[in-house]
Amino acid sequence: MDYPFNKNPKSFDDLTPTIIKDEVTYTSALFWALKNKNIKNVALTGSYGSGKSSIIKTFKNRYKEFDYLNISLATFEELNDKEQDEVKNVAKKTKEEKEEREILNQKIELSILQQMLYIERSNKLPNSRFKRIKNFKRHNVILNTAFAFITVLGYVFLFQRELILKICLTHNFFIINADILEIISGIFMLIGIFYLVKSFVKAFSDFKFSKINLKGDVELNREVNDNSILNKNLDEIIYFFERTNYNVVFIEDLDRFKEPEIFTKLREINLLINLSKQVNRHIVFVYALKDEMFVDGNRTKFFDFIIPIIPVINSSNSFEFLYEKLKENAIDENLLDDISLYIDDMRLLKNIVNEYKIYFEKLTKETNINLTPDKLISFVVYKNLYPEDFAKLHKNEGMVYKLFNSDTKPLKERFIEKQSAEIIEIKKIFPK
């Protein structure tokens, strides 16, 4: 079945942040915070999938007077509970573990720095030490070639004037007055020398003198003895904000690494940027993170203002959203009510609905498989909640495969025993 191009006949939902038209509370609070000169670090806190990214997108769409810089460290390599406890007990870490955390911090800082510097064109940051490949356009190549040719020609006219005049007179070539030619040649030579000196200085501008002694020994290097990428390149960061107009920096997904130390460094950098006379403007860092990122009230030490984001959807109200999107598919409401208890994220809900529509289209209409909507939605929910076990089905492995291909009698007996034990406990509490 062919659908019109760029149409959405099945009412699919994308999984990206959306603009919330009627949202007022969060955006007005954030606007006040950005206008407050005392506030430099703001936190949008909420659970995963609570809508923090949508709030940011809504705010950016509504308030155009700010210049926004977006930094996202999207990764799903979250630490488990055991690793998170190790992060909190820093004093108990071994030397190897500390080195691993330092490497992780360096990778995070490098990613932040790269996103910050490489978002701009190279000509916007001409003095940056971070060089990148330039795409020379054809007209630039022609102009540079012509400039080089004229410079060389000026040199020849200036220092080989007698030879040039002799050649021109021998072949009856027209030539302007020799004095005028000398002046023009001198101008071209000065321009050429200036261009060469400028290129030479620019080529060595990223080197630093680390040692000089009376014997004349000079040692050049690019490195500073500092494990922090951001600290080593603080001058680059100051230069970046000096050359650009960004005054609001949104930082997302930084909490996935469970590294509170990076917030301390960013807070220090933010302070230095705001104190810098080179930048000379108010700049606010806005972090989107989970509530449990900081413990024991440490959040108030890192941030000047905190905006809590209440989740739009959770397991108690997801049934209404799920039913609204699937009410035309003849799915049993009681089944949807049971399924909704396991859905507490809007993106997960949207993806379940999208996949259900695609599976239904392919399996029931195109292949004529007699599959009831109730069974199909159960299958799709299982696929989304347990993707690893779902993948094992293709290899005749996994929990579900074993369940349907083994004797279910022991399972039933264990279930009955469990229910009987619960009944006995209830009778003890509520005797006749």
Tab-separated table of C-alpha atoms in Angstrom:
chain	number	residue	atom	x	y	z
A	1	MET	CA	0.000	0.000	0.000
A	2	ASP	CA	1.500	3.318	-1.089
A	3	TYR	CA	0.996	6.341	1.128
A	4	PRO	CA	1.345	9.978	0.053
A	5	PHE	CA	4.851	11.328	0.576
A	6	ASN	CA	5.504	13.056	3.895
A	7	LYS	CA	2.099	12.131	5.307
A	8	ASN	CA	1.287	10.416	8.582
A	9	PRO	CA	-1.724	8.191	7.863
A	10	LYS	CA	-1.240	6.042	10.967
A	11	SER	CA	-0.751	8.993	13.359
A	12	PHE	CA	2.712	7.927	14.422
A	13	ASP	CA	4.405	9.878	17.218
A	14	ASP	CA	8.090	10.772	17.109
A	15	LEU	CA	10.112	10.171	20.267
A	16	THR	CA	11.812	13.572	20.306
A	17	PRO	CA	11.021	16.410	22.744
A	18	THR	CA	7.841	18.302	21.907
A	19	ILE	CA	6.700	21.898	22.313
A	20	ILE	CA	4.090	22.191	25.064
A	21	LYS	CA	1.824	25.019	23.955
A	22	ASP	CA	-0.065	25.546	27.221
A	23	GLU	CA	2.969	25.251	29.542
A	24	VAL	CA	3.464	28.350	31.729
A	25	THR	CA	4.767	27.441	35.190
A	26	TYR	CA	8.159	25.967	34.287
A	27	THR	CA	8.994	28.403	31.479
A	28	SER	CA	8.094	31.491	33.516
A	29	ALA	CA	10.214	30.250	36.437
A	30	LEU	CA	13.162	29.620	34.124
A	31	PHE	CA	12.737	33.024	32.477
A	32	TRP	CA	12.858	34.717	35.879
A	33	ALA	CA	16.001	32.768	36.789
A	34	LEU	CA	17.800	33.741	33.569
A	35	LYS	CA	16.984	37.403	34.133
A	36	ASN	CA	18.233	37.314	37.720
A	37	LYS	CA	21.867	38.490	37.755
A	38	ASN	CA	22.537	36.585	40.982
A	39	ILE	CA	21.729	33.230	39.362
A	40	LYS	CA	24.388	31.549	37.234
A	41	ASN	CA	23.595	27.831	37.624
A	42	VAL	CA	20.063	26.451	37.237
A	43	ALA	CA	18.898	22.838	37.582
A	44	LEU	CA	15.833	21.284	35.953
A	45	THR	CA	15.306	18.176	38.065
A	46	GLY	CA	13.036	15.246	37.371
A	47	SER	CA	13.004	11.522	36.737
A	48	TYR	CA	13.968	10.012	33.397
A	49	GLY	CA	11.229	10.746	30.869
A	50	SER	CA	9.604	13.446	32.994
A	51	GLY	CA	9.726	15.937	30.131
A	52	LYS	CA	12.808	18.044	30.922
A	53	SER	CA	13.901	18.159	27.271
A	54	SER	CA	10.409	19.187	26.201
A	55	ILE	CA	10.451	22.035	28.725
A	56	ILE	CA	13.784	23.205	27.296
A	57	LYS	CA	12.487	23.010	23.732
A	58	THR	CA	9.314	24.878	24.706
A	59	PHE	CA	11.318	27.606	26.442
A	60	LYS	CA	13.665	28.089	23.476
A	61	ASN	CA	10.720	28.311	21.120
A	62	ARG	CA	8.938	30.887	23.300
A	63	TYR	CA	11.818	33.172	24.318
A	64	LYS	CA	13.906	34.250	21.341
A	65	GLU	CA	15.822	37.013	23.123
A	66	PHE	CA	18.434	34.598	24.467
A	67	ASP	CA	21.303	33.008	22.531
A	68	TYR	CA	21.304	29.294	23.342
A	69	LEU	CA	24.182	26.823	23.338
A	70	ASN	CA	23.167	23.157	23.633
A	71	ILE	CA	25.470	20.498	25.058
A	72	SER	CA	24.202	16.926	25.289
A	73	LEU	CA	26.066	13.872	26.537
A	74	ALA	CA	23.483	11.329	25.444
A	75	THR	CA	24.621	7.864	26.511
A	76	PHE	CA	22.882	4.883	28.009
A	77	GLU	CA	25.958	3.475	29.772
A	78	GLU	CA	24.510	4.205	33.185
A	79	LEU	CA	26.108	2.790	36.296
A	80	ASN	CA	24.297	0.125	38.261
A	81	ASP	CA	23.476	0.483	41.962
A	82	LYS	CA	26.707	-1.195	43.049
A	83	GLU	CA	28.863	1.091	40.922
A	84	GLN	CA	26.890	4.108	42.118
A	85	ASP	CA	27.674	3.202	45.743
A	86	GLU	CA	31.350	3.020	44.814
A	87	VAL	CA	31.170	6.534	43.421
A	88	LYS	CA	29.762	7.821	46.693
A	89	ASN	CA	32.459	6.053	48.737
A	90	VAL	CA	35.406	7.711	47.036
A	91	ALA	CA	37.742	7.131	49.973
A	92	LYS	CA	37.360	3.364	49.608
A	93	LYS	CA	38.314	3.184	45.969
A	94	THR	CA	41.449	1.444	44.845
A	95	LYS	CA	44.079	3.208	42.785
A	96	GLU	CA	42.888	1.480	39.604
A	97	GLU	CA	39.288	2.549	40.178
A	98	LYS	CA	40.341	6.157	40.725
A	99	GLU	CA	42.279	6.108	37.476
A	100	GLU	CA	39.231	4.762	35.657
A	101	ARG	CA	37.087	7.570	37.092
A	102	GLU	CA	39.683	10.135	36.007
A	103	ILE	CA	39.647	8.734	32.478
A	104	LEU	CA	35.847	8.887	32.426
A	105	ASN	CA	35.925	12.492	33.655
A	106	GLN	CA	38.408	13.399	30.941
A	107	LYS	CA	36.170	11.868	28.273
A	108	ILE	CA	33.177	13.809	29.588
A	109	GLU	CA	35.109	17.071	29.675
A	110	LEU	CA	36.522	16.483	26.192
A	111	SER	CA	33.026	15.890	24.830
A	112	ILE	CA	31.782	19.124	26.426
A	113	LEU	CA	34.719	21.078	25.021
A	114	GLN	CA	34.322	19.617	21.528
A	115	GLN	CA	30.621	20.396	21.374
A	116	MET	CA	31.295	23.908	22.574
A	117	LEU	CA	34.097	24.760	20.136
A	118	TYR	CA	33.116	22.839	17.022
A	119	ILE	CA	29.581	24.208	16.885
A	120	GLU	CA	30.968	27.439	15.427
A	121	ARG	CA	32.612	28.034	12.067
A	122	SER	CA	36.400	28.115	12.075
A	123	ASN	CA	36.468	31.738	10.880
A	124	LYS	CA	34.430	32.677	13.965
A	125	LEU	CA	37.300	31.455	16.172
A	126	PRO	CA	40.384	32.238	14.067
A	127	ASN	CA	42.832	32.152	16.997
A	128	SER	CA	41.634	28.873	18.474
A	129	ARG	CA	44.258	26.165	18.950
A	130	PHE	CA	41.671	23.572	17.905
A	131	LYS	CA	42.215	23.488	14.178
A	132	ARG	CA	39.792	21.818	11.826
A	133	ILE	CA	39.651	20.955	8.151
A	134	LYS	CA	38.743	23.970	6.032
A	135	ASN	CA	36.721	23.667	2.862
A	136	PHE	CA	38.438	26.063	0.464
A	137	LYS	CA	35.989	27.318	-2.122
A	138	ARG	CA	37.007	27.695	-5.732
A	139	HIS	CA	37.006	31.484	-5.788
A	140	ASN	CA	39.225	31.554	-2.667
A	141	VAL	CA	41.760	29.274	-4.350
A	142	ILE	CA	41.766	31.506	-7.443
A	143	LEU	CA	42.256	34.661	-5.376
A	144	ASN	CA	45.075	33.114	-3.303
A	145	THR	CA	46.807	31.882	-6.453
A	146	ALA	CA	46.503	35.291	-8.104
A	147	PHE	CA	47.825	36.978	-4.954
A	148	ALA	CA	50.840	34.652	-4.806
A	149	PHE	CA	51.555	35.217	-8.512
A	150	ILE	CA	51.414	39.000	-8.170
A	151	THR	CA	53.668	38.882	-5.082
A	152	VAL	CA	56.301	36.847	-6.948
A	153	LEU	CA	55.970	39.152	-9.949
A	154	GLY	CA	56.497	42.155	-7.676
A	155	TYR	CA	59.673	40.586	-6.313
A	156	VAL	CA	60.978	40.012	-9.849
A	157	PHE	CA	60.219	43.594	-10.932
A	158	LEU	CA	61.775	45.013	-7.767
A	159	PHE	CA	65.066	43.120	-7.795
A	160	GLN	CA	65.427	42.231	-11.474
A	161	ARG	CA	64.259	45.520	-12.944
A	162	GLU	CA	67.082	45.921	-15.471
A	163	LEU	CA	66.554	42.415	-16.831
A	164	ILE	CA	62.809	42.936	-17.172
A	165	LEU	CA	63.256	46.305	-18.899
A	166	LYS	CA	65.771	44.791	-21.328
A	167	ILE	CA	63.382	41.964	-22.221
A	168	CYS	CA	60.491	44.361	-22.697
A	169	LEU	CA	62.534	46.709	-24.927
A	170	THR	CA	63.938	43.818	-26.974
A	171	HIS	CA	60.460	42.481	-27.773
A	172	ASN	CA	58.809	45.915	-27.993
A	173	PHE	CA	56.530	45.214	-24.996
A	174	PHE	CA	54.700	48.194	-23.560
A	175	ILE	CA	55.757	48.935	-20.003
A	176	ILE	CA	54.843	51.708	-17.613
A	177	ASN	CA	57.275	54.186	-16.114
A	178	ALA	CA	60.062	52.402	-14.191
A	179	ASP	CA	59.590	54.511	-11.060
A	180	ILE	CA	55.870	53.720	-10.888
A	181	LEU	CA	56.663	50.058	-11.481
A	182	GLU	CA	59.124	50.109	-8.578
A	183	ILE	CA	56.518	51.620	-6.226
A	184	ILE	CA	53.881	49.033	-7.218
A	185	SER	CA	56.391	46.207	-6.864
A	186	GLY	CA	57.381	47.466	-3.405
A	187	ILE	CA	53.736	47.515	-2.296
A	188	PHE	CA	53.220	43.948	-3.486
A	189	MET	CA	56.365	42.865	-1.655
A	190	LEU	CA	55.243	44.457	1.610
A	191	ILE	CA	51.855	42.768	1.329
A	192	GLY	CA	53.525	39.434	0.670
A	193	ILE	CA	55.897	39.794	3.637
A	194	PHE	CA	52.984	40.779	5.903
A	195	TYR	CA	51.017	37.716	4.773
A	196	LEU	CA	53.980	35.399	5.404
A	197	VAL	CA	54.666	36.835	8.887
A	198	LYS	CA	50.983	36.572	9.791
A	199	SER	CA	50.876	32.925	8.677
A	200	PHE	CA	54.071	32.157	10.597
A	201	VAL	CA	52.783	33.720	13.824
A	202	LYS	CA	49.431	31.959	13.498
A	203	ALA	CA	51.116	28.589	12.912
A	204	PHE	CA	53.058	28.846	16.171
A	205	SER	CA	50.431	30.633	18.257
A	206	ASP	CA	49.285	27.383	19.911
A	207	PHE	CA	52.740	26.558	21.270
A	208	LYS	CA	53.740	27.526	24.794
A	209	PHE	CA	57.192	28.215	26.206
A	210	SER	CA	57.674	25.842	29.120
A	211	LYS	CA	61.412	26.407	29.756
A	212	ILE	CA	63.954	29.114	28.954
A	213	ASN	CA	67.495	29.403	30.377
A	214	LEU	CA	70.526	31.614	29.888
A	215	LYS	CA	72.112	29.192	27.424
A	216	GLY	CA	69.279	29.867	25.017
A	217	ASP	CA	67.542	26.499	25.291
A	218	VAL	CA	63.838	26.715	24.529
A	219	GLU	CA	61.367	23.884	25.018
A	220	LEU	CA	58.002	24.025	23.286
A	221	ASN	CA	54.981	21.940	24.147
A	222	ARG	CA	51.188	21.936	24.023
A	223	GLU	CA	50.480	20.134	27.257
A	224	VAL	CA	49.868	21.367	30.783
A	225	ASN	CA	50.343	19.118	33.791
A	226	ASP	CA	46.655	18.938	34.636
A	227	ASN	CA	44.263	16.006	34.411
A	228	SER	CA	41.283	18.269	33.746
A	229	ILE	CA	40.616	18.912	30.045
A	230	LEU	CA	38.455	21.932	30.890
A	231	ASN	CA	41.092	23.481	33.145
A	232	LYS	CA	43.811	23.016	30.527
A	233	ASN	CA	41.678	24.774	27.935
A	234	LEU	CA	40.134	27.474	30.102
A	235	ASP	CA	41.583	30.167	27.842
A	236	GLU	CA	39.851	28.497	24.868
A	237	ILE	CA	36.526	28.557	26.705
A	238	ILE	CA	36.920	32.234	27.642
A	239	TYR	CA	37.897	33.009	24.048
A	240	PHE	CA	34.863	31.105	22.752
A	241	PHE	CA	32.404	33.146	24.808
A	242	GLU	CA	34.287	36.337	23.986
A	243	ARG	CA	33.852	35.727	20.255
A	244	THR	CA	30.236	34.505	20.424
A	245	ASN	CA	26.973	35.830	21.861
A	246	TYR	CA	25.762	32.765	23.797
A	247	ASN	CA	24.336	33.634	27.208
A	248	VAL	CA	22.370	30.475	28.084
A	249	VAL	CA	24.023	27.032	28.025
A	250	PHE	CA	21.729	23.993	28.265
A	251	ILE	CA	23.553	20.858	29.453
A	252	GLU	CA	21.636	17.564	29.229
A	253	ASP	CA	22.345	13.918	30.087
A	254	LEU	CA	25.351	14.747	32.253
A	255	ASP	CA	23.770	12.975	35.228
A	256	ARG	CA	23.927	9.580	33.495
A	257	PHE	CA	27.597	9.254	34.423
A	258	LYS	CA	26.971	9.653	38.189
A	259	GLU	CA	29.974	12.006	38.421
A	260	PRO	CA	29.300	14.955	40.791
A	261	GLU	CA	32.860	16.228	40.331
A	262	ILE	CA	32.129	17.462	36.823
A	263	PHE	CA	29.419	19.772	38.191
A	264	THR	CA	31.979	21.371	40.500
A	265	LYS	CA	34.323	22.084	37.582
A	266	LEU	CA	31.545	23.488	35.427
A	267	ARG	CA	30.375	25.717	38.261
A	268	GLU	CA	33.924	27.075	38.662
A	269	ILE	CA	34.222	27.661	34.921
A	270	ASN	CA	30.864	29.422	34.857
A	271	LEU	CA	32.056	31.710	37.659
A	272	LEU	CA	35.272	32.549	35.785
A	273	ILE	CA	33.340	33.283	32.596
A	274	ASN	CA	30.991	35.662	34.399
A	275	LEU	CA	33.930	37.398	36.115
A	276	SER	CA	35.927	37.706	32.897
A	277	LYS	CA	36.207	41.264	31.564
A	278	GLN	CA	36.831	39.784	28.120
A	279	VAL	CA	33.353	38.249	28.064
A	280	ASN	CA	31.607	40.991	30.081
A	281	ARG	CA	28.053	39.575	30.096
A	282	HIS	CA	25.796	37.407	32.253
A	283	ILE	CA	25.925	33.710	31.267
A	284	VAL	CA	23.786	30.998	32.858
A	285	PHE	CA	24.338	27.242	32.778
A	286	VAL	CA	21.094	25.225	32.884
A	287	TYR	CA	21.396	21.531	33.767
A	288	ALA	CA	18.724	18.895	33.117
A	289	LEU	CA	19.253	16.061	35.586
A	290	LYS	CA	17.576	13.479	37.791
A	291	ASP	CA	16.552	14.246	41.368
A	292	GLU	CA	18.724	11.477	42.810
A	293	MET	CA	21.925	12.845	41.268
A	294	PHE	CA	22.854	14.561	44.549
A	295	VAL	CA	22.262	13.283	48.071
A	296	ASP	CA	22.110	14.832	51.534
A	297	GLY	CA	20.989	18.230	50.266
A	298	ASN	CA	24.103	18.806	48.164
A	299	ARG	CA	22.000	20.091	45.262
A	300	THR	CA	21.690	23.519	46.849
A	301	LYS	CA	25.495	23.791	46.982
A	302	PHE	CA	25.836	23.349	43.238
A	303	PHE	CA	22.878	25.324	41.927
A	304	ASP	CA	21.521	28.810	42.497
A	305	PHE	CA	17.967	27.885	41.495
A	306	ILE	CA	16.214	24.523	41.130
A	307	ILE	CA	13.052	23.866	39.102
A	308	PRO	CA	11.419	20.474	39.830
A	309	ILE	CA	9.720	18.886	36.816
A	310	ILE	CA	6.654	16.793	37.632
A	311	PRO	CA	6.352	13.823	35.221
A	312	VAL	CA	3.519	14.136	32.713
A	313	ILE	CA	2.991	10.393	32.764
A	314	ASN	CA	3.481	7.669	35.365
A	315	SER	CA	2.136	4.195	36.047
A	316	SER	CA	-0.977	5.604	37.696
A	317	ASN	CA	-2.172	7.714	34.746
A	318	SER	CA	-0.576	6.039	31.720
A	319	PHE	CA	-3.803	4.113	31.044
A	320	GLU	CA	-5.583	7.294	29.918
A	321	PHE	CA	-2.822	8.126	27.429
A	322	LEU	CA	-2.588	4.545	26.194
A	323	TYR	CA	-6.334	4.162	25.796
A	324	GLU	CA	-6.629	7.488	23.939
A	325	LYS	CA	-4.064	6.367	21.342
A	326	LEU	CA	-5.399	2.806	20.940
A	327	LYS	CA	-9.127	3.170	21.537
A	328	GLU	CA	-9.924	2.489	17.861
A	329	ASN	CA	-8.051	-0.831	17.824
A	330	ALA	CA	-10.577	-2.959	19.731
A	331	ILE	CA	-8.172	-3.776	22.560
A	332	ASP	CA	-9.659	-4.893	25.851
A	333	GLU	CA	-9.665	-1.997	28.331
A	334	ASN	CA	-8.869	-4.243	31.260
A	335	LEU	CA	-5.767	-5.494	29.455
A	336	LEU	CA	-4.657	-1.928	28.750
A	337	ASP	CA	-5.221	-1.084	32.398
A	338	ASP	CA	-2.980	-3.985	33.456
A	339	ILE	CA	-0.314	-3.090	30.905
A	340	SER	CA	-0.249	0.575	31.921
A	341	LEU	CA	1.105	-0.359	35.360
A	342	TYR	CA	4.443	-1.103	33.681
A	343	ILE	CA	4.589	2.078	31.579
A	344	ASP	CA	5.837	5.238	33.275
A	345	ASP	CA	7.605	7.018	30.408
A	346	MET	CA	5.949	8.951	27.571
A	347	ARG	CA	8.604	7.939	25.044
A	348	LEU	CA	8.120	4.290	25.928
A	349	LEU	CA	4.362	4.664	25.569
A	350	LYS	CA	4.671	6.370	22.180
A	351	ASN	CA	7.057	3.706	20.917
A	352	ILE	CA	4.731	0.900	22.030
A	353	VAL	CA	1.873	2.508	20.125
A	354	ASN	CA	4.029	3.071	17.015
A	355	GLU	CA	5.294	-0.514	16.976
A	356	TYR	CA	1.820	-1.903	17.546
A	357	LYS	CA	0.521	-0.049	14.478
A	358	ILE	CA	3.401	-1.249	12.312
A	359	TYR	CA	3.126	-4.877	13.485
A	360	PHE	CA	-0.645	-4.835	13.028
A	361	GLU	CA	-0.274	-3.489	9.488
A	362	LYS	CA	2.357	-6.060	8.500
A	363	LEU	CA	1.021	-9.152	10.265
A	364	THR	CA	-2.736	-8.835	9.948
A	365	LYS	CA	-3.273	-6.966	6.693
A	366	GLU	CA	-0.341	-7.815	4.447
A	367	THR	CA	0.237	-11.433	5.537
A	368	ASN	CA	-3.358	-12.258	6.612
A	369	ILE	CA	-2.240	-13.729	9.939
A	370	ASN	CA	-5.152	-14.152	12.323
A	371	LEU	CA	-3.715	-12.288	15.317
A	372	THR	CA	-5.997	-10.676	17.878
A	373	PRO	CA	-5.217	-7.096	19.000
A	374	ASP	CA	-4.950	-8.190	22.648
A	375	LYS	CA	-2.238	-10.720	21.896
A	376	LEU	CA	-0.392	-8.311	19.626
A	377	ILE	CA	-0.276	-5.450	22.135
A	378	SER	CA	0.948	-7.880	24.800
A	379	PHE	CA	3.676	-9.027	22.442
A	380	VAL	CA	4.761	-5.433	21.677
A	381	VAL	CA	4.834	-4.454	25.361
A	382	TYR	CA	6.976	-7.495	26.118
A	383	LYS	CA	9.310	-6.506	23.269
A	384	ASN	CA	9.752	-3.001	24.707
A	385	LEU	CA	10.094	-3.952	28.357
A	386	TYR	CA	12.359	-6.955	27.796
A	387	PRO	CA	14.186	-6.337	24.487
A	388	GLU	CA	17.066	-8.670	25.344
A	389	ASP	CA	14.774	-11.606	26.070
A	390	PHE	CA	12.758	-10.774	22.958
A	391	ALA	CA	15.908	-10.990	20.831
A	392	LYS	CA	16.607	-14.444	22.257
A	393	LEU	CA	13.305	-15.726	20.862
A	394	HIS	CA	14.866	-15.765	17.384
A	395	LYS	CA	17.397	-18.293	18.722
A	396	ASN	CA	14.813	-20.353	20.604
A	397	GLU	CA	16.175	-19.073	23.882
A	398	GLY	CA	15.082	-16.809	26.711
A	399	MET	CA	12.562	-16.785	29.529
A	400	VAL	CA	9.413	-16.737	27.386
A	401	TYR	CA	10.632	-19.516	25.095
A	402	LYS	CA	11.434	-21.761	28.046
A	403	LEU	CA	8.083	-20.987	29.622
A	404	PHE	CA	6.092	-22.046	26.563
A	405	ASN	CA	8.254	-25.047	25.774
A	406	SER	CA	8.463	-26.708	29.164
A	407	ASP	CA	6.164	-28.512	31.530
A	408	THR	CA	4.063	-25.811	33.172
A	409	LYS	CA	2.809	-28.056	35.970
A	410	PRO	CA	5.623	-27.204	38.448
A	411	LEU	CA	4.993	-23.528	37.748
A	412	LYS	CA	1.310	-23.908	38.520
A	413	GLU	CA	2.091	-25.840	41.699
A	414	ARG	CA	4.461	-23.129	42.916
A	415	PHE	CA	1.832	-20.491	42.185
A	416	ILE	CA	-0.821	-22.417	44.099
A	417	GLU	CA	1.531	-22.924	47.056
A	418	LYS	CA	2.306	-19.206	47.130
A	419	GLN	CA	-1.367	-18.271	47.024
A	420	SER	CA	-2.182	-20.810	49.743
A	421	ALA	CA	0.538	-19.396	51.992
A	422	GLU	CA	-0.846	-15.881	51.521
A	423	ILE	CA	-4.361	-17.091	52.402
A	424	ILE	CA	-3.055	-18.662	55.604
A	425	GLU	CA	-1.337	-15.395	56.598
A	426	ILE	CA	-4.519	-13.417	55.909
A	427	LYS	CA	-6.580	-15.810	58.043
A	428	LYS	CA	-4.136	-15.288	60.887
A	429	ILE	CA	-4.643	-11.541	60.690
A	430	PHE	CA	-8.405	-11.738	60.192
A	431	PRO	CA	-9.626	-14.859	62.010
A	432	LYS	CA	-13.282	-15.783	61.841
